[in-house]
């Protein structure tokens, strides 16, 4: 009887650990939003914002999703936004706009490309002066 109880308890413990391990692994796969590649922090998100016409060159802001945000150990930042322009705002020819954007005491250089099909990408880049110092 003791052996039966030990075997049953050990089996239950093993099954519980296996179930916990599987659920923990599944959760980890779903949450893969941050990784470190060559020392940089890469953050992928589904953050949405109406990106200003000042950055796109269009007549009004466009709803876009932040596809990637990267911060390097030196403090440089790159943020890539993607979206689709409403039909009434689409340019007849490719529209490219370079600009600057100030936010949180930092000045970002911006590059925007809008295609006639409506695909728009805005890349913001901040270059720090030295290791993590504001520029």
PDB file of C-alpha atoms in Angstrom:
ATOM      1  CA  UNK A   1       0.000   0.000   0.000  1.00  0.00           C
ATOM      2  CA  UNK A   2       2.881   2.384   0.835  1.00  0.00           C
ATOM      3  CA  UNK A   3       4.444   1.727  -2.571  1.00  0.00           C
ATOM      4  CA  UNK A   4       1.128   2.383  -4.289  1.00  0.00           C
ATOM      5  CA  UNK A   5       0.739   5.727  -2.456  1.00  0.00           C
ATOM      6  CA  UNK A   6       4.336   6.737  -3.226  1.00  0.00           C
ATOM      7  CA  UNK A   7       3.937   5.816  -6.884  1.00  0.00           C
ATOM      8  CA  UNK A   8       0.628   7.659  -7.121  1.00  0.00           C
ATOM      9  CA  UNK A   9       2.025  10.741  -5.369  1.00  0.00           C
ATOM     10  CA  UNK A  10       5.137  10.725  -7.563  1.00  0.00           C
ATOM     11  CA  UNK A  11       3.013  10.335 -10.699  1.00  0.00           C
ATOM     12  CA  UNK A  12       0.718  13.166  -9.643  1.00  0.00           C
ATOM     13  CA  UNK A  13       3.705  15.402  -8.891  1.00  0.00           C
ATOM     14  CA  UNK A  14       5.309  14.555 -12.245  1.00  0.00           C
ATOM     15  CA  UNK A  15       2.043  15.182 -14.127  1.00  0.00           C
ATOM     16  CA  UNK A  16       1.596  18.498 -12.316  1.00  0.00           C
ATOM     17  CA  UNK A  17       5.115  19.626 -13.167  1.00  0.00           C
ATOM     18  CA  UNK A  18       4.652  18.621 -16.798  1.00  0.00           C
ATOM     19  CA  UNK A  19       1.361  20.541 -17.019  1.00  0.00           C
ATOM     20  CA  UNK A  20       2.900  23.618 -15.373  1.00  0.00           C
ATOM     21  CA  UNK A  21       5.941  23.416 -17.632  1.00  0.00           C
ATOM     22  CA  UNK A  22       3.757  23.233 -20.738  1.00  0.00           C
ATOM     23  CA  UNK A  23       1.625  26.209 -19.726  1.00  0.00           C
ATOM     24  CA  UNK A  24       4.675  28.260 -18.764  1.00  0.00           C
ATOM     25  CA  UNK A  25       6.271  27.478 -22.113  1.00  0.00           C
ATOM     26  CA  UNK A  26       3.100  28.408 -24.001  1.00  0.00           C
ATOM     27  CA  UNK A  27       2.875  31.716 -22.156  1.00  0.00           C
ATOM     28  CA  UNK A  28       6.494  32.528 -22.887  1.00  0.00           C
ATOM     29  CA  UNK A  29       5.902  31.964 -26.612  1.00  0.00           C
ATOM     30  CA  UNK A  30       2.896  34.330 -26.616  1.00  0.00           C
ATOM     31  CA  UNK A  31       4.718  37.156 -24.841  1.00  0.00           C
ATOM     32  CA  UNK A  32       7.829  37.405 -27.058  1.00  0.00           C
ATOM     33  CA  UNK A  33       7.829  41.184 -27.226  1.00  0.00           C
ATOM     34  CA  UNK A  34      11.368  41.932 -26.130  1.00  0.00           C
ATOM     35  CA  UNK A  35      14.671  40.469 -27.166  1.00  0.00           C
ATOM     36  CA  UNK A  36      18.262  41.482 -27.029  1.00  0.00           C
ATOM     37  CA  UNK A  37      20.021  41.335 -30.376  1.00  0.00           C
ATOM     38  CA  UNK A  38      23.677  42.341 -30.330  1.00  0.00           C
ATOM     39  CA  UNK A  39      23.128  44.344 -27.147  1.00  0.00           C
ATOM     40  CA  UNK A  40      20.063  46.230 -28.395  1.00  0.00           C
ATOM     41  CA  UNK A  41      16.613  46.033 -26.867  1.00  0.00           C
ATOM     42  CA  UNK A  42      14.075  45.224 -29.591  1.00  0.00           C
ATOM     43  CA  UNK A  43      10.447  45.758 -28.676  1.00  0.00           C
ATOM     44  CA  UNK A  44       7.652  44.646 -30.978  1.00  0.00           C
ATOM     45  CA  UNK A  45       4.206  45.908 -30.182  1.00  0.00           C
ATOM     46  CA  UNK A  46       0.774  46.627 -31.522  1.00  0.00           C
ATOM     47  CA  UNK A  47       0.737  50.189 -30.140  1.00  0.00           C
ATOM     48  CA  UNK A  48      -1.389  52.478 -32.323  1.00  0.00           C
ATOM     49  CA  UNK A  49      -1.269  56.223 -32.761  1.00  0.00           C
ATOM     50  CA  UNK A  50      -2.566  58.783 -35.245  1.00  0.00           C
ATOM     51  CA  UNK A  51       0.752  59.878 -36.767  1.00  0.00           C
ATOM     52  CA  UNK A  52       0.911  63.595 -37.473  1.00  0.00           C
ATOM     53  CA  UNK A  53       0.623  65.039 -40.975  1.00  0.00           C
ATOM     54  CA  UNK A  54       3.855  66.905 -40.137  1.00  0.00           C
ATOM     55  CA  UNK A  55       5.675  63.565 -40.385  1.00  0.00           C
ATOM     56  CA  UNK A  56       3.852  62.011 -43.351  1.00  0.00           C
ATOM     57  CA  UNK A  57       3.282  65.040 -45.584  1.00  0.00           C
ATOM     58  CA  UNK A  58      -0.391  64.104 -45.941  1.00  0.00           C
ATOM     59  CA  UNK A  59      -3.390  66.381 -45.264  1.00  0.00           C
ATOM     60  CA  UNK A  60      -4.242  64.812 -41.895  1.00  0.00           C
ATOM     61  CA  UNK A  61      -2.919  62.323 -39.347  1.00  0.00           C
ATOM     62  CA  UNK A  62      -3.005  58.619 -40.240  1.00  0.00           C
ATOM     63  CA  UNK A  63      -3.679  55.741 -37.830  1.00  0.00           C
ATOM     64  CA  UNK A  64      -0.512  53.655 -37.696  1.00  0.00           C
ATOM     65  CA  UNK A  65       0.879  50.781 -35.646  1.00  0.00           C
ATOM     66  CA  UNK A  66       4.343  50.798 -34.118  1.00  0.00           C
ATOM     67  CA  UNK A  67       5.935  47.753 -35.735  1.00  0.00           C
ATOM     68  CA  UNK A  68       9.323  47.946 -34.012  1.00  0.00           C
ATOM     69  CA  UNK A  69      11.112  50.005 -31.390  1.00  0.00           C
ATOM     70  CA  UNK A  70      14.863  49.487 -30.893  1.00  0.00           C
ATOM     71  CA  UNK A  71      17.147  51.018 -28.254  1.00  0.00           C
ATOM     72  CA  UNK A  72      20.896  50.421 -28.454  1.00  0.00           C
ATOM     73  CA  UNK A  73      23.275  50.442 -25.468  1.00  0.00           C
ATOM     74  CA  UNK A  74      24.613  53.820 -26.666  1.00  0.00           C
ATOM     75  CA  UNK A  75      21.119  55.319 -26.319  1.00  0.00           C
ATOM     76  CA  UNK A  76      20.173  55.484 -29.994  1.00  0.00           C
ATOM     77  CA  UNK A  77      16.488  54.834 -30.659  1.00  0.00           C
ATOM     78  CA  UNK A  78      14.627  53.765 -33.804  1.00  0.00           C
ATOM     79  CA  UNK A  79      10.865  53.501 -34.043  1.00  0.00           C
ATOM     80  CA  UNK A  80       9.139  52.113 -37.168  1.00  0.00           C
ATOM     81  CA  UNK A  81       5.441  52.806 -37.753  1.00  0.00           C
ATOM     82  CA  UNK A  82       3.298  51.216 -40.484  1.00  0.00           C
ATOM     83  CA  UNK A  83      -0.203  51.836 -41.685  1.00  0.00           C
ATOM     84  CA  UNK A  84      -2.613  52.248 -44.570  1.00  0.00           C
ATOM     85  CA  UNK A  85      -3.695  55.637 -45.814  1.00  0.00           C
ATOM     86  CA  UNK A  86      -7.434  56.124 -46.456  1.00  0.00           C
ATOM     87  CA  UNK A  87      -8.260  56.127 -50.195  1.00  0.00           C
ATOM     88  CA  UNK A  88      -9.071  59.852 -50.273  1.00  0.00           C
ATOM     89  CA  UNK A  89      -5.581  60.741 -48.932  1.00  0.00           C
ATOM     90  CA  UNK A  90      -3.511  58.467 -51.191  1.00  0.00           C
ATOM     91  CA  UNK A  91      -0.978  60.269 -53.389  1.00  0.00           C
ATOM     92  CA  UNK A  92      -0.891  59.735 -57.175  1.00  0.00           C
ATOM     93  CA  UNK A  93       2.891  59.207 -56.958  1.00  0.00           C
ATOM     94  CA  UNK A  94       5.105  57.971 -54.137  1.00  0.00           C
ATOM     95  CA  UNK A  95       5.391  60.618 -51.437  1.00  0.00           C
ATOM     96  CA  UNK A  96       8.622  60.861 -49.414  1.00  0.00           C
ATOM     97  CA  UNK A  97       8.996  63.291 -46.518  1.00  0.00           C
ATOM     98  CA  UNK A  98      11.924  63.908 -44.211  1.00  0.00           C
ATOM     99  CA  UNK A  99      11.292  65.914 -41.056  1.00  0.00           C
ATOM    100  CA  UNK A 100      12.184  66.255 -37.385  1.00  0.00           C
ATOM    101  CA  UNK A 101      10.039  65.493 -34.352  1.00  0.00           C
ATOM    102  CA  UNK A 102      10.529  66.618 -30.766  1.00  0.00           C
ATOM    103  CA  UNK A 103       9.230  64.568 -27.883  1.00  0.00           C
ATOM    104  CA  UNK A 104      10.300  64.145 -24.243  1.00  0.00           C
ATOM    105  CA  UNK A 105      13.238  66.512 -24.705  1.00  0.00           C
ATOM    106  CA  UNK A 106      14.635  64.549 -27.650  1.00  0.00           C
ATOM    107  CA  UNK A 107      14.793  65.489 -31.334  1.00  0.00           C
ATOM    108  CA  UNK A 108      14.105  62.639 -33.737  1.00  0.00           C
ATOM    109  CA  UNK A 109      14.865  62.620 -37.455  1.00  0.00           C
ATOM    110  CA  UNK A 110      11.952  61.248 -39.442  1.00  0.00           C
ATOM    111  CA  UNK A 111      11.634  59.562 -42.832  1.00  0.00           C
ATOM    112  CA  UNK A 112       8.204  58.793 -44.274  1.00  0.00           C
ATOM    113  CA  UNK A 113       7.254  56.940 -47.456  1.00  0.00           C
ATOM    114  CA  UNK A 114       3.687  56.733 -48.752  1.00  0.00           C
ATOM    115  CA  UNK A 115       2.918  54.659 -51.836  1.00  0.00           C
ATOM    116  CA  UNK A 116      -0.037  55.159 -54.205  1.00  0.00           C
ATOM    117  CA  UNK A 117      -1.401  51.807 -52.932  1.00  0.00           C
ATOM    118  CA  UNK A 118      -1.813  53.441 -49.513  1.00  0.00           C
ATOM    119  CA  UNK A 119       1.034  51.749 -47.640  1.00  0.00           C
ATOM    120  CA  UNK A 120       2.801  54.227 -45.376  1.00  0.00           C
ATOM    121  CA  UNK A 121       5.913  53.771 -43.247  1.00  0.00           C
ATOM    122  CA  UNK A 122       7.375  56.320 -40.853  1.00  0.00           C
ATOM    123  CA  UNK A 123      10.787  55.757 -39.278  1.00  0.00           C
ATOM    124  CA  UNK A 124      11.865  57.934 -36.369  1.00  0.00           C
ATOM    125  CA  UNK A 125      15.496  57.899 -35.273  1.00  0.00           C
ATOM    126  CA  UNK A 126      17.146  59.497 -32.249  1.00  0.00           C
ATOM    127  CA  UNK A 127      20.929  59.577 -32.075  1.00  0.00           C
ATOM    128  CA  UNK A 128      22.340  60.041 -28.605  1.00  0.00           C
ATOM    129  CA  UNK A 129      25.613  61.867 -27.980  1.00  0.00           C
ATOM    130  CA  UNK A 130      27.716  59.232 -26.295  1.00  0.00           C
ATOM    131  CA  UNK A 131      26.534  56.375 -24.101  1.00  0.00           C
ATOM    132  CA  UNK A 132      22.949  57.046 -23.186  1.00  0.00           C
ATOM    133  CA  UNK A 133      23.315  60.825 -23.003  1.00  0.00           C
ATOM    134  CA  UNK A 134      20.626  63.039 -24.471  1.00  0.00           C
ATOM    135  CA  UNK A 135      21.580  64.977 -27.593  1.00  0.00           C
TER     136      UNK A 135
END
